[in-house]
Amino acid sequence: MDIKNYIASGIIELYVMGLCTAEEETELIELRQQYPELDRAILEYEEQVENKMQQNGTLPAAAVDEKILSQLASLKPPADIINMPQQASVKNIHRPANWWKAVAAAAILLFVISGYYNYVLLKKNDRLKSLATTGTSTETLPLSDYTVITNPAITPVAMYGVGTHAICRCTMFWDKKTGKAYIMIHHLPKSSSSKDYQLWAEADGKVVSIGIINDSIRGRFIEVENVPANAIAFSVTLEKAGGNSSPTVAETYLAGKI
Amino acid sequence: MQQPHYTEAELVAALKRYDNVAYQYLYLNYRSAIYNNILQIIPATETANDVLQDVFVQVWKNIEKYDTSKGRLFTWLLKLTRNMAINQTRIKNFKVHSQNEDITNYVTSIENKNPDETAVHHIGLRQQVHKLRAEYKDVVELAYFQGFKQDEIAQLLQLPLGTVKTRLRNAIIELRKELV
């Protein structure tokens, strides 16, 4: 292509004045990337037009200025664009910097959140260790539903009401690896001061106590420890305060199998 | 109030961030050139004022579409301004002209208007265009000030498309000599 003839053809003037056909515009945009002299010629004419028009402007009335400036001051950005980083097309050189900054900011934020979350969990674990007693008692702990339920190691065990207590429900989230289980009571009558609910596990043909359920805190997970890894069934009975060495079968409220 | 100063790249970046101060700067910096361009197409001051306001609001709404690789900010503004002003005249003329008027007569009636006869006199591109020889003046008038496409002009003036293209290019080269 004879780029000098092309530049002199009037196409640049048509383009800058917005009078090109779509095809002419597409061709010119492609060619300006191949021919720096064309690109320079376009920019030069754009600047000439701008300078000439800026020199021959007409000022609107002051009241018009005031009205428009006031409106421009009050315009709100589109809802999905609030302090959006500048577009890549504005200045390509800035894109990697902004991209890096965004990722860095996100990483720092995640790090802070994760640090805080770990701190909270550590504090909770400390509390668990200090409070837990093996075999015969349990403590209620406000572990978040989210933490327990989303743990992929958890085996959920649904426990249903037995006999006249059919309305009773609870779910146990059992972590076989750690031997801990978290019990959420959905429905269970309040125990009297002289009685406690006791949780049992059946393993190796024996039923063993894995803890007293302190049901004073509802709507929270109740944690128990030392759940036998080979347990095949669980039950909850109402026993004398402090618990029994073996379950009172007639007082079984809940039962569930793996 | 101390106005900020922007390079073009800084201004575009600020506009794309929807920085209100940058839009005020844009208005103060370009309003006279933009207003003059509107007045070339719409001599009626009140309507031109409305279009001026609409142009800058449209910049706000459409700034994400502006691609720096396709031209300077002013060139984009100029195109936006021209399109909006022409749209305004079409809305107005649609109301004024009877619906059964032939489009060719309508175009000719506008084309024959001399800008010197308009109520408000503004020095600008349209005056330069009207100094061109008639065959050039017609195509630029229809293309630039009335927004007709090249094939539409060929149809309106009953000329081959190639002739319209040639006249338009020659006309605009002539104009450049006057413009710069």
Short mmCIF file of C-alpha atoms in Angstrom, two decimals:
data_model
loop_
_atom_site.label_atom_id
_atom_site.label_comp_id
_atom_site.label_asym_id
_atom_site.label_seq_id
_atom_site.Cartn_x
_atom_site.Cartn_y
_atom_site.Cartn_z
CA MET A 1 0.00 0.00 0.00
CA ASP A 2 1.13 3.51 -0.81
CA ILE A 3 0.62 4.96 2.63
CA LYS A 4 1.48 8.50 1.53
CA ASN A 5 -1.35 8.51 -0.99
CA TYR A 6 -3.64 7.01 1.60
CA ILE A 7 -2.78 9.73 4.08
CA ALA A 8 -3.35 12.40 1.44
CA SER A 9 -6.66 10.89 0.28
CA GLY A 10 -8.80 12.77 2.78
CA ILE A 11 -9.56 9.64 4.80
CA ILE A 12 -7.93 11.08 7.94
CA GLU A 13 -10.07 14.19 7.75
CA LEU A 14 -13.20 12.13 7.23
CA TYR A 15 -12.28 9.89 10.16
CA VAL A 16 -11.59 12.72 12.58
CA MET A 17 -14.77 14.52 11.59
CA GLY A 18 -16.72 11.29 12.07
CA LEU A 19 -17.71 10.94 8.43
CA CYS A 20 -16.13 7.60 7.55
CA THR A 21 -18.18 4.58 6.68
CA ALA A 22 -17.82 1.67 9.12
CA GLU A 23 -15.63 -0.19 6.62
CA GLU A 24 -13.36 2.79 6.08
CA GLU A 25 -13.00 3.23 9.82
CA THR A 26 -12.12 -0.43 10.40
CA GLU A 27 -9.51 -0.28 7.65
CA LEU A 28 -7.99 2.93 8.99
CA ILE A 29 -7.75 1.55 12.55
CA GLU A 30 -5.96 -1.53 11.25
CA LEU A 31 -3.62 0.46 9.06
CA ARG A 32 -2.66 2.95 11.75
CA GLN A 33 -1.25 0.07 13.78
CA GLN A 34 0.92 -0.99 10.85
CA TYR A 35 2.03 2.47 9.72
CA PRO A 36 3.36 4.81 12.39
CA GLU A 37 3.32 7.71 9.91
CA LEU A 38 -0.43 7.23 9.48
CA ASP A 39 -0.91 7.16 13.24
CA ARG A 40 1.10 10.36 13.57
CA ALA A 41 -0.85 12.02 10.77
CA ILE A 42 -4.16 11.18 12.45
CA LEU A 43 -3.01 12.52 15.81
CA GLU A 44 -1.65 15.63 14.16
CA TYR A 45 -4.96 16.39 12.45
CA GLU A 46 -6.91 15.66 15.63
CA GLU A 47 -4.78 18.18 17.49
CA GLN A 48 -5.22 20.74 14.72
CA VAL A 49 -9.00 20.37 14.79
CA GLU A 50 -9.05 20.55 18.56
CA ASN A 51 -6.86 23.64 18.70
CA LYS A 52 -8.84 25.41 15.99
CA MET A 53 -12.17 24.65 17.62
CA GLN A 54 -10.91 25.59 21.05
CA GLN A 55 -9.77 28.95 19.67
CA ASN A 56 -13.12 29.58 18.00
CA GLY A 57 -15.43 28.56 20.78
CA THR A 58 -18.56 30.24 22.03
CA LEU A 59 -19.11 30.50 25.75
CA PRO A 60 -22.56 29.67 27.06
CA ALA A 61 -24.27 32.00 29.52
CA ALA A 62 -22.98 31.94 33.11
CA ALA A 63 -26.32 30.57 34.30
CA VAL A 64 -25.92 27.63 31.92
CA ASP A 65 -22.43 26.99 33.28
CA GLU A 66 -23.74 27.07 36.80
CA LYS A 67 -26.58 24.67 36.06
CA ILE A 68 -24.43 22.14 34.22
CA LEU A 69 -21.54 22.28 36.70
CA SER A 70 -23.99 21.70 39.49
CA GLN A 71 -25.44 18.71 37.71
CA LEU A 72 -22.00 17.25 36.97
CA ALA A 73 -21.12 17.56 40.66
CA SER A 74 -24.16 15.55 41.67
CA LEU A 75 -24.01 12.68 39.18
CA LYS A 76 -23.67 9.28 40.78
CA PRO A 77 -21.57 6.48 39.29
CA PRO A 78 -23.32 3.37 38.01
CA ALA A 79 -24.10 1.06 40.94
CA ASP A 80 -21.63 -1.60 39.84
CA ILE A 81 -18.78 0.85 39.36
CA ILE A 82 -17.65 2.45 42.56
CA ASN A 83 -14.04 3.55 42.56
CA MET A 84 -13.39 1.07 39.81
CA PRO A 85 -9.73 0.92 38.75
CA GLN A 86 -9.15 2.64 35.46
CA GLN A 87 -9.95 0.73 32.31
CA ALA A 88 -7.17 -1.12 30.57
CA SER A 89 -7.83 0.89 27.45
CA VAL A 90 -7.03 4.15 29.21
CA LYS A 91 -3.42 3.43 29.80
CA ASN A 92 -2.24 -0.10 29.24
CA ILE A 93 0.91 0.51 31.20
CA HIS A 94 -1.17 0.87 34.34
CA ARG A 95 -3.01 -2.38 34.01
CA PRO A 96 -0.42 -4.74 35.50
CA ALA A 97 0.12 -2.37 38.43
CA ASN A 98 -3.58 -2.21 39.19
CA TRP A 99 -4.00 -5.92 38.73
CA TRP A 100 -1.12 -6.60 41.11
CA LYS A 101 -2.49 -4.15 43.64
CA ALA A 102 -5.94 -5.72 43.53
CA VAL A 103 -4.54 -9.21 44.03
CA ALA A 104 -2.20 -8.02 46.76
CA ALA A 105 -5.04 -6.23 48.53
CA ALA A 106 -7.23 -9.32 48.31
CA ALA A 107 -4.39 -11.52 49.61
CA ILE A 108 -3.74 -9.21 52.54
CA LEU A 109 -7.43 -9.11 53.35
CA LEU A 110 -7.67 -12.89 53.23
CA PHE A 111 -4.57 -13.21 55.36
CA VAL A 112 -5.99 -10.89 58.01
CA ILE A 113 -9.36 -12.65 58.01
CA SER A 114 -7.74 -16.06 58.15
CA GLY A 115 -5.42 -14.93 60.95
CA TYR A 116 -8.33 -13.65 62.98
CA TYR A 117 -10.32 -16.80 62.29
CA ASN A 118 -7.42 -19.03 63.37
CA TYR A 119 -7.02 -16.97 66.52
CA VAL A 120 -10.69 -17.45 67.36
CA LEU A 121 -10.46 -21.19 66.75
CA LEU A 122 -7.34 -21.48 68.86
CA LYS A 123 -9.05 -19.70 71.71
CA LYS A 124 -11.99 -22.03 71.39
CA ASN A 125 -9.73 -25.08 71.38
CA ASP A 126 -8.03 -23.84 74.50
CA ARG A 127 -11.40 -23.51 76.14
CA LEU A 128 -12.34 -27.00 75.04
CA LYS A 129 -9.18 -28.49 76.48
CA SER A 130 -9.59 -26.75 79.76
CA LEU A 131 -13.22 -27.67 80.12
CA ALA A 132 -13.40 -31.17 78.77
CA THR A 133 -13.48 -34.14 81.06
CA THR A 134 -13.44 -37.56 79.55
CA GLY A 135 -16.22 -40.09 79.63
CA THR A 136 -18.64 -38.68 82.13
CA SER A 137 -19.29 -35.06 81.40
CA THR A 138 -19.72 -32.68 78.55
CA GLU A 139 -19.58 -28.96 78.05
CA THR A 140 -21.61 -26.76 75.81
CA LEU A 141 -19.60 -24.64 73.44
CA PRO A 142 -20.70 -22.02 71.06
CA LEU A 143 -18.98 -23.46 68.04
CA SER A 144 -20.36 -21.94 64.92
CA ASP A 145 -22.70 -24.04 62.85
CA TYR A 146 -20.66 -23.15 59.82
CA THR A 147 -17.39 -24.53 61.18
CA VAL A 148 -18.91 -27.85 62.13
CA ILE A 149 -21.25 -28.41 59.24
CA THR A 150 -18.76 -27.57 56.53
CA ASN A 151 -16.04 -29.79 57.95
CA PRO A 152 -15.56 -32.49 55.29
CA ALA A 153 -14.42 -35.02 57.94
CA ILE A 154 -17.76 -34.89 59.73
CA THR A 155 -20.21 -37.80 59.69
CA PRO A 156 -23.72 -36.61 60.42
CA VAL A 157 -25.90 -38.91 62.54
CA ALA A 158 -29.62 -38.20 62.74
CA MET A 159 -31.21 -39.24 66.04
CA TYR A 160 -34.97 -39.70 66.22
CA GLY A 161 -37.43 -39.78 69.07
CA VAL A 162 -38.25 -43.19 70.52
CA GLY A 163 -41.69 -44.40 71.62
CA THR A 164 -43.70 -41.68 73.28
CA HIS A 165 -40.87 -39.25 72.57
CA ALA A 166 -41.28 -39.48 68.81
CA ILE A 167 -41.34 -35.74 68.53
CA CYS A 168 -37.75 -35.47 69.76
CA ARG A 169 -34.96 -34.82 67.29
CA CYS A 170 -31.27 -34.11 67.36
CA THR A 171 -28.37 -34.37 64.98
CA MET A 172 -24.88 -35.39 65.87
CA PHE A 173 -21.92 -34.29 63.76
CA TRP A 174 -19.22 -36.82 64.42
CA ASP A 175 -15.58 -36.33 63.58
CA LYS A 176 -14.25 -39.89 63.64
CA LYS A 177 -10.69 -38.72 63.29
CA THR A 178 -10.65 -36.67 66.47
CA GLY A 179 -13.29 -38.65 68.34
CA LYS A 180 -15.31 -35.49 68.89
CA ALA A 181 -18.97 -35.03 68.16
CA TYR A 182 -21.13 -31.93 68.12
CA ILE A 183 -24.77 -32.33 69.00
CA MET A 184 -27.50 -29.98 67.93
CA ILE A 185 -30.79 -30.41 69.75
CA HIS A 186 -33.79 -29.71 67.57
CA HIS A 187 -36.36 -30.87 70.06
CA LEU A 188 -35.89 -32.37 73.50
CA PRO A 189 -37.84 -31.57 76.67
CA LYS A 190 -35.96 -29.67 79.33
CA SER A 191 -34.54 -32.00 81.92
CA SER A 192 -35.40 -31.41 85.58
CA SER A 193 -32.68 -30.38 88.03
CA SER A 194 -32.54 -33.91 89.33
CA LYS A 195 -32.12 -35.50 85.91
CA ASP A 196 -29.64 -35.29 83.05
CA TYR A 197 -29.69 -36.51 79.51
CA GLN A 198 -26.87 -38.95 78.90
CA LEU A 199 -25.40 -39.88 75.53
CA TRP A 200 -24.42 -43.45 74.74
CA ALA A 201 -22.49 -45.11 71.99
CA GLU A 202 -22.72 -48.75 70.97
CA ALA A 203 -19.41 -50.25 69.93
CA ASP A 204 -18.04 -53.81 70.02
CA GLY A 205 -21.40 -55.05 71.33
CA LYS A 206 -21.19 -52.78 74.39
CA VAL A 207 -22.97 -49.54 75.21
CA VAL A 208 -20.67 -46.93 76.70
CA SER A 209 -21.35 -43.46 78.03
CA ILE A 210 -19.81 -40.69 76.02
CA GLY A 211 -21.12 -37.83 78.06
CA ILE A 212 -23.84 -35.93 79.84
CA ILE A 213 -25.74 -33.55 77.66
CA ASN A 214 -26.02 -30.23 79.35
CA ASP A 215 -29.17 -29.05 77.66
CA SER A 216 -29.21 -25.65 79.31
CA ILE A 217 -27.93 -24.09 76.12
CA ARG A 218 -30.19 -24.62 73.17
CA GLY A 219 -29.49 -23.63 69.61
CA ARG A 220 -25.80 -24.32 70.01
CA PHE A 221 -23.63 -27.29 69.40
CA ILE A 222 -22.86 -29.38 72.44
CA GLU A 223 -19.48 -30.98 72.16
CA VAL A 224 -18.63 -34.46 73.42
CA GLU A 225 -15.30 -36.23 73.26
CA ASN A 226 -13.93 -39.76 73.14
CA VAL A 227 -16.57 -41.13 70.83
CA PRO A 228 -15.43 -44.68 69.96
CA ALA A 229 -14.21 -44.76 66.39
CA ASN A 230 -16.05 -48.03 65.74
CA ALA A 231 -19.42 -46.89 67.16
CA ILE A 232 -22.40 -48.12 65.14
CA ALA A 233 -25.29 -46.54 67.03
CA PHE A 234 -26.06 -43.78 69.51
CA SER A 235 -28.81 -43.07 71.98
CA VAL A 236 -29.86 -40.49 74.55
CA THR A 237 -31.50 -41.48 77.80
CA LEU A 238 -32.79 -39.51 80.75
CA GLU A 239 -30.79 -40.46 83.83
CA LYS A 240 -30.26 -39.29 87.35
CA ALA A 241 -28.24 -36.10 87.71
CA GLY A 242 -24.60 -36.77 86.96
CA GLY A 243 -25.39 -39.83 84.85
CA ASN A 244 -25.38 -43.61 85.23
CA SER A 245 -22.91 -46.31 84.39
CA SER A 246 -25.42 -48.03 82.09
CA PRO A 247 -28.44 -46.67 80.19
CA THR A 248 -32.00 -46.84 81.49
CA VAL A 249 -33.53 -48.27 78.34
CA ALA A 250 -37.12 -47.37 79.36
CA GLU A 251 -36.04 -43.73 79.46
CA THR A 252 -34.61 -43.67 75.93
CA TYR A 253 -35.57 -40.45 74.22
CA LEU A 254 -33.40 -40.55 71.10
CA ALA A 255 -31.66 -43.17 69.03
CA GLY A 256 -29.77 -43.17 65.75
CA LYS A 257 -27.61 -45.49 63.69
CA ILE A 258 -24.66 -44.83 61.46
CA MET B 1 -11.72 27.59 43.44
CA GLN B 2 -8.39 26.22 42.29
CA GLN B 3 -9.06 23.98 39.31
CA PRO B 4 -6.97 20.85 38.94
CA HIS B 5 -4.91 20.40 35.83
CA TYR B 6 -4.94 17.10 34.02
CA THR B 7 -2.97 15.68 31.17
CA GLU B 8 -5.27 14.04 28.65
CA ALA B 9 -4.41 10.56 29.98
CA GLU B 10 -5.04 11.67 33.56
CA LEU B 11 -8.31 13.29 32.60
CA VAL B 12 -9.55 10.19 30.79
CA ALA B 13 -8.56 8.01 33.74
CA ALA B 14 -10.42 10.32 36.14
CA LEU B 15 -13.48 10.39 33.89
CA LYS B 16 -13.52 6.61 33.80
CA ARG B 17 -13.44 6.62 37.60
CA TYR B 18 -16.53 8.86 37.56
CA ASP B 19 -14.67 11.60 39.36
CA ASN B 20 -17.13 14.51 39.50
CA VAL B 21 -14.35 17.10 39.65
CA ALA B 22 -12.88 15.72 36.43
CA TYR B 23 -16.27 16.11 34.73
CA GLN B 24 -16.45 19.70 35.86
CA TYR B 25 -12.95 20.24 34.52
CA LEU B 26 -13.93 18.59 31.24
CA TYR B 27 -16.90 20.92 30.95
CA LEU B 28 -14.96 24.07 31.74
CA ASN B 29 -12.16 23.10 29.41
CA TYR B 30 -14.23 22.06 26.39
CA ARG B 31 -17.58 23.79 26.72
CA SER B 32 -16.90 26.68 24.37
CA ALA B 33 -15.76 24.45 21.50
CA ILE B 34 -18.59 21.98 22.11
CA TYR B 35 -21.17 24.74 22.44
CA ASN B 36 -20.01 26.32 19.21
CA ASN B 37 -20.36 23.01 17.43
CA ILE B 38 -23.88 22.61 18.75
CA LEU B 39 -24.77 26.12 17.61
CA GLN B 40 -23.56 25.26 14.11
CA ILE B 41 -26.31 22.69 13.96
CA ILE B 42 -28.87 24.20 16.34
CA PRO B 43 -28.82 28.01 16.27
CA ALA B 44 -31.64 28.27 18.83
CA THR B 45 -29.83 29.08 22.07
CA GLU B 46 -32.29 27.48 24.44
CA THR B 47 -32.26 24.15 22.63
CA ALA B 48 -28.50 24.37 22.20
CA ASN B 49 -28.14 24.88 25.96
CA ASP B 50 -30.15 21.74 26.61
CA VAL B 51 -28.03 19.77 24.18
CA LEU B 52 -24.86 21.11 25.80
CA GLN B 53 -26.01 19.77 29.13
CA ASP B 54 -27.08 16.46 27.60
CA VAL B 55 -23.69 16.04 25.92
CA PHE B 56 -21.79 16.15 29.20
CA VAL B 57 -24.27 13.89 30.95
CA GLN B 58 -23.92 11.46 28.05
CA VAL B 59 -20.14 11.57 28.46
CA TRP B 60 -20.70 10.40 32.04
CA LYS B 61 -23.01 7.62 30.90
CA ASN B 62 -20.89 6.46 27.99
CA ILE B 63 -17.34 7.05 29.13
CA GLU B 64 -16.63 3.33 29.39
CA LYS B 65 -17.19 3.09 25.64
CA TYR B 66 -14.50 5.61 24.88
CA ASP B 67 -11.44 3.85 23.49
CA THR B 68 -8.26 5.92 23.53
CA SER B 69 -6.79 3.83 20.73
CA LYS B 70 -9.44 5.22 18.37
CA GLY B 71 -8.71 8.85 18.90
CA ARG B 72 -8.30 11.81 21.20
CA LEU B 73 -10.91 12.62 23.79
CA PHE B 74 -11.93 15.78 21.95
CA THR B 75 -12.52 13.83 18.73
CA TRP B 76 -14.85 11.51 20.62
CA LEU B 77 -16.58 14.45 22.25
CA LEU B 78 -17.02 16.11 18.89
CA LYS B 79 -18.63 13.02 17.39
CA LEU B 80 -20.91 12.61 20.38
CA THR B 81 -21.88 16.27 20.20
CA ARG B 82 -22.63 16.16 16.50
CA ASN B 83 -24.75 13.03 16.84
CA MET B 84 -26.74 14.49 19.71
CA ALA B 85 -27.30 17.81 18.01
CA ILE B 86 -28.41 16.14 14.78
CA ASN B 87 -30.76 13.87 16.71
CA GLN B 88 -32.24 16.94 18.34
CA THR B 89 -32.90 18.62 14.99
CA ARG B 90 -34.50 15.46 13.69
CA ILE B 91 -36.83 15.28 16.67
CA LYS B 92 -37.69 18.95 16.23
CA ASN B 93 -38.13 18.75 12.47
CA PHE B 94 -40.23 15.65 12.77
CA LYS B 95 -42.61 17.65 14.90
CA VAL B 96 -42.53 20.73 12.67
CA HIS B 97 -42.78 19.10 9.27
CA SER B 98 -45.96 17.44 8.17
CA GLN B 99 -45.72 13.70 8.05
CA ASN B 100 -46.61 13.52 4.36
CA GLU B 101 -43.72 15.74 3.32
CA ASP B 102 -41.30 14.01 1.05
CA ILE B 103 -37.94 13.39 2.75
CA THR B 104 -36.06 14.81 -0.25
CA ASN B 105 -37.91 18.12 -0.04
CA TYR B 106 -37.32 18.21 3.69
CA VAL B 107 -33.59 17.74 3.24
CA THR B 108 -33.40 20.35 0.49
CA SER B 109 -35.28 22.89 2.53
CA ILE B 110 -32.77 22.57 5.35
CA GLU B 111 -29.84 22.40 2.99
CA ASN B 112 -30.77 25.71 1.42
CA LYS B 113 -30.76 27.50 4.70
CA ASN B 114 -27.87 29.88 4.86
CA PRO B 115 -26.22 29.94 8.26
CA ASP B 116 -25.84 33.70 7.93
CA GLU B 117 -29.60 33.97 7.96
CA THR B 118 -29.99 32.19 11.28
CA ALA B 119 -31.04 34.16 14.30
CA VAL B 120 -27.73 33.70 16.08
CA HIS B 121 -24.56 34.14 14.15
CA HIS B 122 -21.65 31.92 15.14
CA ILE B 123 -18.36 31.72 13.35
CA GLY B 124 -17.53 28.14 12.67
CA LEU B 125 -17.27 25.17 10.45
CA ARG B 126 -20.64 25.62 8.80
CA GLN B 127 -19.65 29.01 7.47
CA GLN B 128 -16.51 27.53 6.01
CA VAL B 129 -18.54 24.79 4.42
CA HIS B 130 -20.85 27.28 2.78
CA LYS B 131 -17.88 28.97 1.16
CA LEU B 132 -17.05 25.78 -0.69
CA ARG B 133 -18.19 25.25 -4.25
CA ALA B 134 -21.78 24.06 -4.41
CA GLU B 135 -21.06 20.41 -5.22
CA TYR B 136 -18.77 20.12 -2.21
CA LYS B 137 -20.99 22.16 0.06
CA ASP B 138 -23.98 19.90 -0.54
CA VAL B 139 -22.29 16.66 0.43
CA VAL B 140 -20.61 18.09 3.55
CA GLU B 141 -23.80 19.82 4.62
CA LEU B 142 -25.74 16.59 4.35
CA ALA B 143 -23.00 14.42 5.85
CA TYR B 144 -21.68 16.56 8.68
CA PHE B 145 -24.52 18.82 9.70
CA GLN B 146 -27.45 16.58 8.90
CA GLY B 147 -25.92 13.21 9.62
CA PHE B 148 -26.71 11.41 6.39
CA LYS B 149 -24.59 8.46 5.41
CA GLN B 150 -22.73 8.43 2.13
CA ASP B 151 -25.13 6.01 0.45
CA GLU B 152 -28.09 8.06 1.65
CA ILE B 153 -26.51 11.19 0.18
CA ALA B 154 -26.00 9.39 -3.13
CA GLN B 155 -29.66 8.52 -3.13
CA LEU B 156 -30.82 11.98 -2.11
CA LEU B 157 -28.65 13.80 -4.65
CA GLN B 158 -29.11 11.07 -7.27
CA LEU B 159 -25.39 10.64 -7.68
CA PRO B 160 -23.23 7.52 -7.90
CA LEU B 161 -21.81 6.54 -4.50
CA GLY B 162 -18.28 6.88 -5.91
CA THR B 163 -18.97 10.50 -6.85
CA VAL B 164 -20.24 11.26 -3.35
CA LYS B 165 -17.12 9.69 -1.83
CA THR B 166 -14.82 11.68 -4.09
CA ARG B 167 -16.64 14.96 -3.49
CA LEU B 168 -16.71 14.41 0.26
CA ARG B 169 -12.98 13.71 0.40
CA ASN B 170 -12.10 16.66 -1.83
CA ALA B 171 -14.39 18.91 0.15
CA ILE B 172 -12.91 17.97 3.46
CA ILE B 173 -9.36 18.43 2.17
CA GLU B 174 -10.40 21.92 1.06
CA LEU B 175 -11.85 22.55 4.49
CA ARG B 176 -8.65 21.47 6.16
CA LYS B 177 -6.79 24.23 4.37
CA GLU B 178 -9.22 26.71 5.90
CA LEU B 179 -9.33 25.05 9.27
CA VAL B 180 -5.64 24.95 10.11
#
